[in-house]
Tab-separated table of N, CA and C in Angstrom:
chain	number	residue	atom	x	y	z
A	1	UNK	N	35.190	-67.244	-113.927
A	1	UNK	CA	34.913	-66.026	-113.200
A	1	UNK	C	33.426	-65.901	-113.009
A	2	UNK	N	32.981	-65.850	-111.782
A	2	UNK	CA	31.577	-65.785	-111.461
A	2	UNK	C	31.108	-64.333	-111.526
A	3	UNK	N	30.174	-63.952	-112.432
A	3	UNK	CA	29.737	-62.563	-112.581
A	3	UNK	C	29.159	-61.974	-111.314
A	4	UNK	N	28.632	-62.796	-110.394
A	4	UNK	CA	28.040	-62.256	-109.190
A	4	UNK	C	29.123	-61.779	-108.196
A	5	UNK	N	30.354	-62.244	-108.367
A	5	UNK	CA	31.416	-61.885	-107.436
A	5	UNK	C	32.356	-60.822	-108.004
A	6	UNK	N	31.976	-60.156	-109.080
A	6	UNK	CA	32.809	-59.102	-109.641
A	6	UNK	C	32.768	-57.896	-108.703
A	7	UNK	N	33.938	-57.397	-108.360
A	7	UNK	CA	33.993	-56.234	-107.514
A	7	UNK	C	34.156	-54.979	-108.357
A	8	UNK	N	33.766	-53.841	-107.801
A	8	UNK	CA	33.849	-52.600	-108.562
A	8	UNK	C	35.275	-52.166	-108.830
A	9	UNK	N	36.217	-52.601	-107.997
A	9	UNK	CA	37.601	-52.146	-108.185
A	9	UNK	C	38.363	-53.029	-109.161
A	10	UNK	N	37.680	-53.923	-109.855
A	10	UNK	CA	38.347	-54.789	-110.818
A	10	UNK	C	38.840	-53.909	-111.981
A	11	UNK	N	40.002	-54.233	-112.514
A	11	UNK	CA	40.583	-53.453	-113.613
A	11	UNK	C	39.675	-53.548	-114.832
A	12	UNK	N	39.160	-52.409	-115.301
A	12	UNK	CA	38.164	-52.437	-116.382
A	12	UNK	C	38.793	-52.895	-117.698
A	13	UNK	N	40.045	-52.569	-117.961
A	13	UNK	CA	40.665	-53.055	-119.192
A	13	UNK	C	40.711	-54.567	-119.197
A	14	UNK	N	41.044	-55.153	-118.057
A	14	UNK	CA	41.057	-56.610	-117.924
A	14	UNK	C	39.677	-57.206	-118.161
A	15	UNK	N	38.679	-56.568	-117.547
A	15	UNK	CA	37.301	-57.044	-117.679
A	15	UNK	C	36.809	-56.901	-119.109
A	16	UNK	N	37.107	-55.779	-119.760
A	16	UNK	CA	36.692	-55.606	-121.144
A	16	UNK	C	37.344	-56.644	-122.040
A	17	UNK	N	38.630	-56.918	-121.802
A	17	UNK	CA	39.324	-57.960	-122.574
A	17	UNK	C	38.676	-59.300	-122.399
A	18	UNK	N	38.249	-59.606	-121.174
A	18	UNK	CA	37.603	-60.901	-120.916
A	18	UNK	C	36.271	-61.022	-121.613
A	19	UNK	N	35.530	-59.915	-121.675
A	19	UNK	CA	34.230	-59.941	-122.351
A	19	UNK	C	34.441	-60.197	-123.837
A	20	UNK	N	35.448	-59.516	-124.418
A	20	UNK	CA	35.716	-59.704	-125.832
A	20	UNK	C	36.190	-61.137	-126.100
A	21	UNK	N	37.026	-61.681	-125.226
A	21	UNK	CA	37.510	-63.049	-125.390
A	21	UNK	C	36.351	-64.043	-125.247
A	22	UNK	N	35.431	-63.751	-124.310
A	22	UNK	CA	34.289	-64.632	-124.120
A	22	UNK	C	33.398	-64.663	-125.365
A	23	UNK	N	33.205	-63.492	-125.994
A	23	UNK	CA	32.407	-63.441	-127.215
A	23	UNK	C	33.090	-64.211	-128.336
A	24	UNK	N	34.412	-64.063	-128.441
A	24	UNK	CA	35.147	-64.787	-129.481
A	24	UNK	C	35.099	-66.301	-129.211
A	25	UNK	N	35.221	-66.704	-127.939
A	25	UNK	CA	35.172	-68.117	-127.604
A	25	UNK	C	33.787	-68.700	-127.912
A	26	UNK	N	32.747	-67.921	-127.633
A	26	UNK	CA	31.380	-68.380	-127.911
A	26	UNK	C	31.234	-68.563	-129.419
A	27	UNK	N	31.758	-67.664	-130.205
A	27	UNK	CA	31.647	-67.761	-131.673
A	27	UNK	C	32.450	-68.968	-132.173
A	28	UNK	N	33.630	-69.217	-131.607
A	28	UNK	CA	34.426	-70.383	-131.989
A	28	UNK	C	33.654	-71.675	-131.719
A	29	UNK	N	33.000	-71.752	-130.546
A	29	UNK	CA	32.238	-72.957	-130.241
A	29	UNK	C	31.069	-73.134	-131.218
A	30	UNK	N	30.477	-72.010	-131.646
A	30	UNK	CA	29.404	-72.086	-132.652
A	30	UNK	C	29.954	-72.643	-133.957
A	31	UNK	N	31.158	-72.220	-134.332
A	31	UNK	CA	31.770	-72.673	-135.545
A	31	UNK	C	31.990	-74.179	-135.491
A	32	UNK	N	32.516	-74.639	-134.374
A	32	UNK	CA	32.792	-76.082	-134.205
A	32	UNK	C	31.502	-76.856	-134.252
A	33	UNK	N	30.463	-76.367	-133.593
A	33	UNK	CA	29.187	-77.069	-133.580
A	33	UNK	C	28.491	-77.086	-134.939
A	34	UNK	N	28.701	-76.026	-135.722
A	34	UNK	CA	28.044	-75.932	-137.013
A	34	UNK	C	28.914	-76.442	-138.155
A	35	UNK	N	30.110	-76.917	-137.834
A	35	UNK	CA	31.077	-77.463	-138.813
A	35	UNK	C	31.408	-76.465	-139.914
A	36	UNK	N	31.523	-75.200	-139.563
A	36	UNK	CA	31.952	-74.207	-140.533
A	36	UNK	C	33.474	-74.193	-140.543
A	37	UNK	N	34.025	-73.579	-141.560
A	37	UNK	CA	35.487	-73.420	-141.548
A	37	UNK	C	35.805	-72.117	-140.836
A	38	UNK	N	36.901	-72.131	-140.090
A	38	UNK	CA	37.295	-70.958	-139.303
A	38	UNK	C	37.572	-69.783	-140.231
A	39	UNK	N	38.096	-70.036	-141.453
A	39	UNK	CA	38.425	-68.944	-142.361
A	39	UNK	C	37.217	-68.124	-142.769
A	40	UNK	N	36.033	-68.719	-142.769
A	40	UNK	CA	34.845	-68.031	-143.279
A	40	UNK	C	34.055	-67.326	-142.187
A	41	UNK	N	34.600	-67.280	-140.954
A	41	UNK	CA	33.845	-66.740	-139.828
A	41	UNK	C	34.418	-65.403	-139.407
A	42	UNK	N	33.525	-64.441	-139.120
A	42	UNK	CA	33.992	-63.159	-138.610
A	42	UNK	C	33.880	-63.165	-137.088
A	43	UNK	N	34.895	-62.630	-136.446
A	43	UNK	CA	34.944	-62.585	-134.988
A	43	UNK	C	34.801	-61.152	-134.548
A	44	UNK	N	33.704	-60.804	-133.867
A	44	UNK	CA	33.533	-59.393	-133.452
A	44	UNK	C	34.570	-58.999	-132.431
A	45	UNK	N	35.208	-57.863	-132.670
A	45	UNK	CA	36.127	-57.231	-131.737
A	45	UNK	C	37.456	-57.930	-131.558
A	46	UNK	N	37.734	-59.008	-132.294
A	46	UNK	CA	39.077	-59.569	-132.204
A	46	UNK	C	40.015	-58.592	-132.881
A	47	UNK	N	39.639	-58.019	-134.010
A	47	UNK	CA	40.321	-56.861	-134.543
A	47	UNK	C	39.238	-55.773	-134.581
A	48	UNK	N	39.267	-54.850	-133.613
A	48	UNK	CA	38.163	-53.918	-133.425
A	48	UNK	C	37.889	-53.043	-134.641
A	49	UNK	N	36.649	-52.745	-134.902
A	49	UNK	CA	36.316	-51.831	-135.977
A	49	UNK	C	36.684	-50.418	-135.610
A	50	UNK	N	36.724	-49.549	-136.587
A	50	UNK	CA	37.052	-48.163	-136.304
A	50	UNK	C	35.881	-47.419	-135.688
A	51	UNK	N	34.668	-47.917	-135.943
A	51	UNK	CA	33.478	-47.224	-135.464
A	51	UNK	C	32.479	-48.226	-134.865
A	52	UNK	N	31.751	-47.752	-133.898
A	52	UNK	CA	30.667	-48.532	-133.312
A	52	UNK	C	29.375	-48.177	-134.065
A	53	UNK	N	28.409	-49.077	-134.033
A	53	UNK	CA	27.109	-48.816	-134.668
A	53	UNK	C	26.063	-48.412	-133.630
A	54	UNK	N	26.168	-49.007	-132.437
A	54	UNK	CA	25.186	-48.749	-131.375
A	54	UNK	C	25.957	-48.430	-130.078
A	55	UNK	N	25.457	-47.458	-129.331
A	55	UNK	CA	26.066	-47.127	-128.039
A	55	UNK	C	25.009	-47.175	-126.948
A	56	UNK	N	25.465	-47.331	-125.744
A	56	UNK	CA	24.593	-47.315	-124.565
A	56	UNK	C	24.907	-46.015	-123.837
A	57	UNK	N	23.889	-45.219	-123.558
A	57	UNK	CA	24.069	-43.943	-122.883
A	57	UNK	C	24.430	-44.201	-121.417
A	58	UNK	N	25.578	-43.681	-120.995
A	58	UNK	CA	26.028	-43.815	-119.606
A	58	UNK	C	25.648	-42.602	-118.784
A	59	UNK	N	25.731	-41.428	-119.382
A	59	UNK	CA	25.366	-40.202	-118.663
A	59	UNK	C	25.011	-39.114	-119.665
A	60	UNK	N	24.121	-38.248	-119.236
A	60	UNK	CA	23.729	-37.067	-120.022
A	60	UNK	C	24.150	-35.833	-119.232
A	61	UNK	N	24.987	-35.001	-119.844
A	61	UNK	CA	25.483	-33.781	-119.197
A	61	UNK	C	24.876	-32.588	-119.903
A	62	UNK	N	23.778	-32.000	-119.362
A	62	UNK	CA	23.092	-30.941	-120.095
A	62	UNK	C	23.922	-29.663	-120.292
A	63	UNK	N	24.931	-29.476	-119.466
A	63	UNK	CA	25.773	-28.284	-119.582
A	63	UNK	C	27.207	-28.620	-119.962
A	64	UNK	N	27.455	-29.800	-120.446
A	64	UNK	CA	28.796	-30.206	-120.845
A	64	UNK	C	29.671	-30.489	-119.650
A	65	UNK	N	30.965	-30.553	-119.952
A	65	UNK	CA	31.960	-30.818	-118.904
A	65	UNK	C	32.348	-29.486	-118.265
A	66	UNK	N	31.911	-29.247	-117.064
A	66	UNK	CA	32.117	-27.971	-116.395
A	66	UNK	C	33.575	-27.622	-116.144
A	67	UNK	N	34.377	-28.473	-115.502
A	67	UNK	CA	35.720	-28.068	-115.155
A	67	UNK	C	36.648	-27.902	-116.355
A	68	UNK	N	36.417	-28.642	-117.428
A	68	UNK	CA	37.345	-28.603	-118.558
A	68	UNK	C	37.076	-27.457	-119.516
A	69	UNK	N	35.824	-27.173	-119.808
A	69	UNK	CA	35.525	-26.148	-120.805
A	69	UNK	C	35.293	-24.792	-120.131
A	70	UNK	N	36.016	-23.803	-120.627
A	70	UNK	CA	35.878	-22.469	-120.081
A	70	UNK	C	35.051	-21.586	-121.028
A	71	UNK	N	34.569	-22.171	-122.087
A	71	UNK	CA	33.789	-21.447	-123.067
A	71	UNK	C	32.423	-21.075	-122.463
A	72	UNK	N	31.939	-19.902	-122.862
A	72	UNK	CA	30.626	-19.494	-122.366
A	72	UNK	C	29.520	-20.256	-123.086
A	73	UNK	N	29.821	-20.806	-124.281
A	73	UNK	CA	28.838	-21.580	-125.039
A	73	UNK	C	28.986	-23.051	-124.686
A	74	UNK	N	28.259	-23.482	-123.693
A	74	UNK	CA	28.321	-24.880	-123.254
A	74	UNK	C	27.224	-25.645	-123.974
A	75	UNK	N	27.580	-26.790	-124.503
A	75	UNK	CA	26.616	-27.628	-125.206
A	75	UNK	C	26.415	-28.925	-124.484
A	76	UNK	N	25.250	-29.514	-124.570
A	76	UNK	CA	24.993	-30.800	-123.893
A	76	UNK	C	25.900	-31.917	-124.455
A	77	UNK	N	26.277	-32.810	-123.583
A	77	UNK	CA	27.107	-33.939	-123.983
A	77	UNK	C	26.479	-35.246	-123.485
A	78	UNK	N	26.738	-36.287	-124.202
A	78	UNK	CA	26.319	-37.617	-123.823
A	78	UNK	C	27.590	-38.468	-123.725
A	79	UNK	N	27.768	-39.147	-122.629
A	79	UNK	CA	28.875	-40.099	-122.495
A	79	UNK	C	28.308	-41.486	-122.679
A	80	UNK	N	28.967	-42.304	-123.491
A	80	UNK	CA	28.429	-43.613	-123.749
A	80	UNK	C	29.509	-44.647	-123.991
A	81	UNK	N	29.077	-45.888	-124.112
A	81	UNK	CA	29.964	-46.994	-124.392
A	81	UNK	C	29.406	-47.749	-125.582
A	82	UNK	N	30.286	-48.099	-126.510
A	82	UNK	CA	29.866	-48.852	-127.667
A	82	UNK	C	29.442	-50.269	-127.287
A	83	UNK	N	28.442	-50.752	-127.980
A	83	UNK	CA	27.870	-52.043	-127.626
A	83	UNK	C	28.723	-53.211	-128.121
A	84	UNK	N	29.396	-53.071	-129.243
A	84	UNK	CA	30.140	-54.182	-129.805
A	84	UNK	C	31.508	-54.355	-129.144
A	85	UNK	N	32.262	-53.289	-129.061
A	85	UNK	CA	33.638	-53.372	-128.556
A	85	UNK	C	33.914	-52.526	-127.311
A	86	UNK	N	32.884	-51.955	-126.743
A	86	UNK	CA	33.005	-51.174	-125.486
A	86	UNK	C	33.915	-49.973	-125.617
A	87	UNK	N	33.897	-49.297	-126.769
A	87	UNK	CA	34.643	-48.038	-126.890
A	87	UNK	C	33.914	-46.999	-126.059
A	88	UNK	N	34.640	-46.254	-125.256
A	88	UNK	CA	34.059	-45.127	-124.503
A	88	UNK	C	34.082	-43.923	-125.412
A	89	UNK	N	32.995	-43.136	-125.432
A	89	UNK	CA	32.916	-42.020	-126.310
A	89	UNK	C	32.092	-40.872	-125.742
A	90	UNK	N	32.340	-39.718	-126.318
A	90	UNK	CA	31.618	-38.502	-125.970
A	90	UNK	C	30.839	-38.094	-127.219
A	91	UNK	N	29.537	-37.835	-127.053
A	91	UNK	CA	28.680	-37.558	-128.217
A	91	UNK	C	27.873	-36.284	-127.949
A	92	UNK	N	27.406	-35.664	-128.999
A	92	UNK	CA	26.517	-34.515	-128.916
A	92	UNK	C	25.127	-34.952	-129.343
A	93	UNK	N	24.127	-34.726	-128.448
A	93	UNK	CA	22.765	-35.118	-128.822
A	93	UNK	C	22.186	-34.113	-129.827
A	94	UNK	N	21.153	-34.531	-130.517
A	94	UNK	CA	20.432	-33.614	-131.402
A	94	UNK	C	19.756	-32.539	-130.554
A	95	UNK	N	19.579	-31.368	-131.128
A	95	UNK	CA	18.996	-30.249	-130.408
A	95	UNK	C	17.572	-30.606	-129.925
A	96	UNK	N	17.335	-30.362	-128.645
A	96	UNK	CA	16.022	-30.604	-128.073
A	96	UNK	C	15.794	-32.053	-127.626
A	97	UNK	N	16.770	-32.929	-127.812
A	97	UNK	CA	16.615	-34.335	-127.432
A	97	UNK	C	17.394	-34.590	-126.160
A	98	UNK	N	16.742	-35.221	-125.189
A	98	UNK	CA	17.380	-35.623	-123.938
A	98	UNK	C	17.392	-37.142	-123.887
A	99	UNK	N	18.558	-37.760	-124.148
A	99	UNK	CA	18.596	-39.225	-124.159
A	99	UNK	C	18.478	-39.800	-122.753
A	100	UNK	N	17.811	-40.918	-122.643
A	100	UNK	CA	17.641	-41.595	-121.361
A	100	UNK	C	18.914	-42.373	-121.031
A	101	UNK	N	19.315	-42.316	-119.791
A	101	UNK	CA	20.497	-43.069	-119.363
A	101	UNK	C	20.169	-44.553	-119.446
A	102	UNK	N	21.088	-45.307	-120.031
A	102	UNK	CA	20.855	-46.735	-120.230
A	102	UNK	C	20.241	-47.093	-121.548
A	103	UNK	N	19.838	-46.080	-122.310
A	103	UNK	CA	19.184	-46.335	-123.616
A	103	UNK	C	20.234	-46.745	-124.666
A	104	UNK	N	19.785	-47.557	-125.593
A	104	UNK	CA	20.589	-47.922	-126.756
A	104	UNK	C	20.325	-46.868	-127.817
A	105	UNK	N	21.382	-46.273	-128.381
A	105	UNK	CA	21.215	-45.255	-129.413
A	105	UNK	C	22.065	-45.638	-130.636
A	106	UNK	N	21.503	-45.406	-131.800
A	106	UNK	CA	22.216	-45.690	-133.040
A	106	UNK	C	23.199	-44.555	-133.324
A	107	UNK	N	24.459	-44.924	-133.636
A	107	UNK	CA	25.485	-43.928	-133.917
A	107	UNK	C	26.209	-44.237	-135.217
A	108	UNK	N	25.647	-45.144	-136.013
A	108	UNK	CA	26.256	-45.544	-137.291
A	108	UNK	C	26.167	-44.440	-138.324
A	109	UNK	N	26.396	-44.817	-139.583
A	109	UNK	CA	26.455	-43.840	-140.655
A	109	UNK	C	25.099	-43.412	-141.190
A	110	UNK	N	24.034	-44.103	-140.866
A	110	UNK	CA	22.695	-43.776	-141.342
A	110	UNK	C	22.067	-42.643	-140.549
A	111	UNK	N	20.762	-42.488	-140.706
A	111	UNK	CA	19.996	-41.460	-140.006
A	111	UNK	C	19.942	-41.762	-138.503
A	112	UNK	N	20.288	-40.786	-137.710
A	112	UNK	CA	20.269	-40.958	-136.241
A	112	UNK	C	19.118	-40.185	-135.641
A	113	UNK	N	18.455	-40.778	-134.677
A	113	UNK	CA	17.325	-40.138	-134.023
A	113	UNK	C	17.718	-39.303	-132.816
A	114	UNK	N	18.709	-39.758	-132.055
A	114	UNK	CA	19.037	-39.149	-130.786
A	114	UNK	C	20.377	-38.387	-130.827
A	115	UNK	N	21.386	-39.000	-131.437
A	115	UNK	CA	22.722	-38.435	-131.437
A	115	UNK	C	22.995	-37.657	-132.726
A	116	UNK	N	23.485	-36.446	-132.587
A	116	UNK	CA	23.852	-35.650	-133.759
A	116	UNK	C	25.202	-36.135	-134.330
A	117	UNK	N	26.203	-36.210	-133.472
A	117	UNK	CA	27.503	-36.702	-133.896
A	117	UNK	C	28.316	-37.207	-132.715
A	118	UNK	N	29.302	-38.041	-133.011
A	118	UNK	CA	30.224	-38.524	-132.008
A	118	UNK	C	31.412	-37.549	-132.010
A	119	UNK	N	31.681	-36.969	-130.828
A	119	UNK	CA	32.776	-36.002	-130.740
A	119	UNK	C	34.147	-36.676	-130.786
A	120	UNK	N	34.309	-37.662	-129.878
A	120	UNK	CA	35.620	-38.307	-129.748
A	120	UNK	C	35.513	-39.540	-128.882
A	121	UNK	N	36.554	-40.365	-128.952
A	121	UNK	CA	36.673	-41.460	-128.006
A	121	UNK	C	37.362	-40.914	-126.764
A	122	UNK	N	36.974	-41.401	-125.606
A	122	UNK	CA	37.532	-40.913	-124.357
A	122	UNK	C	38.081	-42.057	-123.534
A	123	UNK	N	38.834	-41.718	-122.514
A	123	UNK	CA	39.394	-42.706	-121.595
A	123	UNK	C	38.517	-42.786	-120.349
A	124	UNK	N	38.718	-43.843	-119.604
A	124	UNK	CA	37.887	-44.122	-118.437
A	124	UNK	C	37.903	-42.930	-117.441
A	125	UNK	N	39.073	-42.349	-117.198
A	125	UNK	CA	39.158	-41.257	-116.198
A	125	UNK	C	38.422	-39.991	-116.639
A	126	UNK	N	38.045	-39.902	-117.911
A	126	UNK	CA	37.319	-38.752	-118.423
A	126	UNK	C	35.806	-38.906	-118.243
A	127	UNK	N	35.352	-40.051	-117.819
A	127	UNK	CA	33.908	-40.252	-117.584
A	127	UNK	C	33.490	-39.536	-116.298
A	128	UNK	N	32.242	-39.104	-116.252
A	128	UNK	CA	31.673	-38.554	-115.002
A	128	UNK	C	31.529	-39.695	-114.013
A	129	UNK	N	31.370	-39.355	-112.732
A	129	UNK	CA	31.198	-40.418	-111.729
A	129	UNK	C	29.953	-41.244	-112.000
A	130	UNK	N	28.888	-40.606	-112.434
A	130	UNK	CA	27.639	-41.356	-112.733
A	130	UNK	C	27.884	-42.308	-113.908
A	131	UNK	N	28.649	-41.864	-114.918
A	131	UNK	CA	28.925	-42.700	-116.068
A	131	UNK	C	29.803	-43.895	-115.660
A	132	UNK	N	30.738	-43.673	-114.758
A	132	UNK	CA	31.584	-44.791	-114.277
A	132	UNK	C	30.745	-45.859	-113.576
A	133	UNK	N	29.797	-45.423	-112.760
A	133	UNK	CA	28.929	-46.396	-112.076
A	133	UNK	C	28.047	-47.119	-113.070
A	134	UNK	N	27.500	-46.416	-114.043
A	134	UNK	CA	26.640	-47.030	-115.038
A	134	UNK	C	27.428	-47.978	-115.920
A	135	UNK	N	28.686	-47.630	-116.205
A	135	UNK	CA	29.548	-48.491	-117.029
A	135	UNK	C	29.728	-49.837	-116.346
A	136	UNK	N	29.947	-49.838	-115.056
A	136	UNK	CA	30.100	-51.083	-114.310
A	136	UNK	C	28.852	-51.938	-114.493
A	137	UNK	N	27.686	-51.352	-114.394
A	137	UNK	CA	26.437	-52.122	-114.555
A	137	UNK	C	26.277	-52.655	-115.966
A	138	UNK	N	26.605	-51.827	-116.971
A	138	UNK	CA	26.459	-52.253	-118.368
A	138	UNK	C	27.427	-53.367	-118.709
A	139	UNK	N	28.661	-53.277	-118.241
A	139	UNK	CA	29.648	-54.322	-118.500
A	139	UNK	C	29.220	-55.614	-117.844
A	140	UNK	N	28.751	-55.497	-116.642
A	140	UNK	CA	28.310	-56.677	-115.921
A	140	UNK	C	27.123	-57.334	-116.665
A	141	UNK	N	26.196	-56.522	-117.132
A	141	UNK	CA	25.060	-57.020	-117.866
A	141	UNK	C	25.545	-57.686	-119.173
A	142	UNK	N	26.470	-57.070	-119.860
A	142	UNK	CA	27.032	-57.654	-121.094
A	142	UNK	C	27.790	-58.933	-120.804
A	143	UNK	N	28.483	-58.976	-119.690
A	143	UNK	CA	29.222	-60.176	-119.293
A	143	UNK	C	28.266	-61.301	-118.989
A	144	UNK	N	27.159	-61.001	-118.332
A	144	UNK	CA	26.194	-62.034	-118.027
A	144	UNK	C	25.538	-62.580	-119.304
A	145	UNK	N	25.256	-61.674	-120.269
A	145	UNK	CA	24.627	-62.138	-121.502
A	145	UNK	C	25.543	-63.043	-122.309
A	146	UNK	N	26.854	-62.810	-122.271
A	146	UNK	CA	27.773	-63.606	-123.048
A	146	UNK	C	27.994	-64.988	-122.435
A	147	UNK	N	27.613	-65.153	-121.177
A	147	UNK	CA	27.834	-66.420	-120.515
A	147	UNK	C	26.556	-67.217	-120.274
A	148	UNK	N	25.508	-66.919	-120.984
A	148	UNK	CA	24.236	-67.660	-120.808
A	148	UNK	C	24.082	-68.649	-121.917
């Protein structure tokens, strides 16, 4: 699959699966080249972790999701994608922090600079239009990096 010919209407689940398979295949080839035993090797995302450590910011919504929340107390939201297994998620930034779109942010268990907490995992249709467009770019960039 040539990354330059990927169309926007490609099924994202299929594309995400291919990225994960490509990473696993790359790791397998490293094992073969380094003469390690397969039993001693960890394969990222073959059995996905429960949590991501780093996310890429896809969109910053300063007033939250307008159509869904009817609460008068609207809080800023960040939509992002996990870097390891491409989990889509909704996060709350720390007060007074405006994350840059495309930035890598730490969301693991340690001290976080940008994100206060991860609210939930979300589905593709719950992303904003800007986040959907950015997701396409980030997946394509990740796909290119795994094939170099």
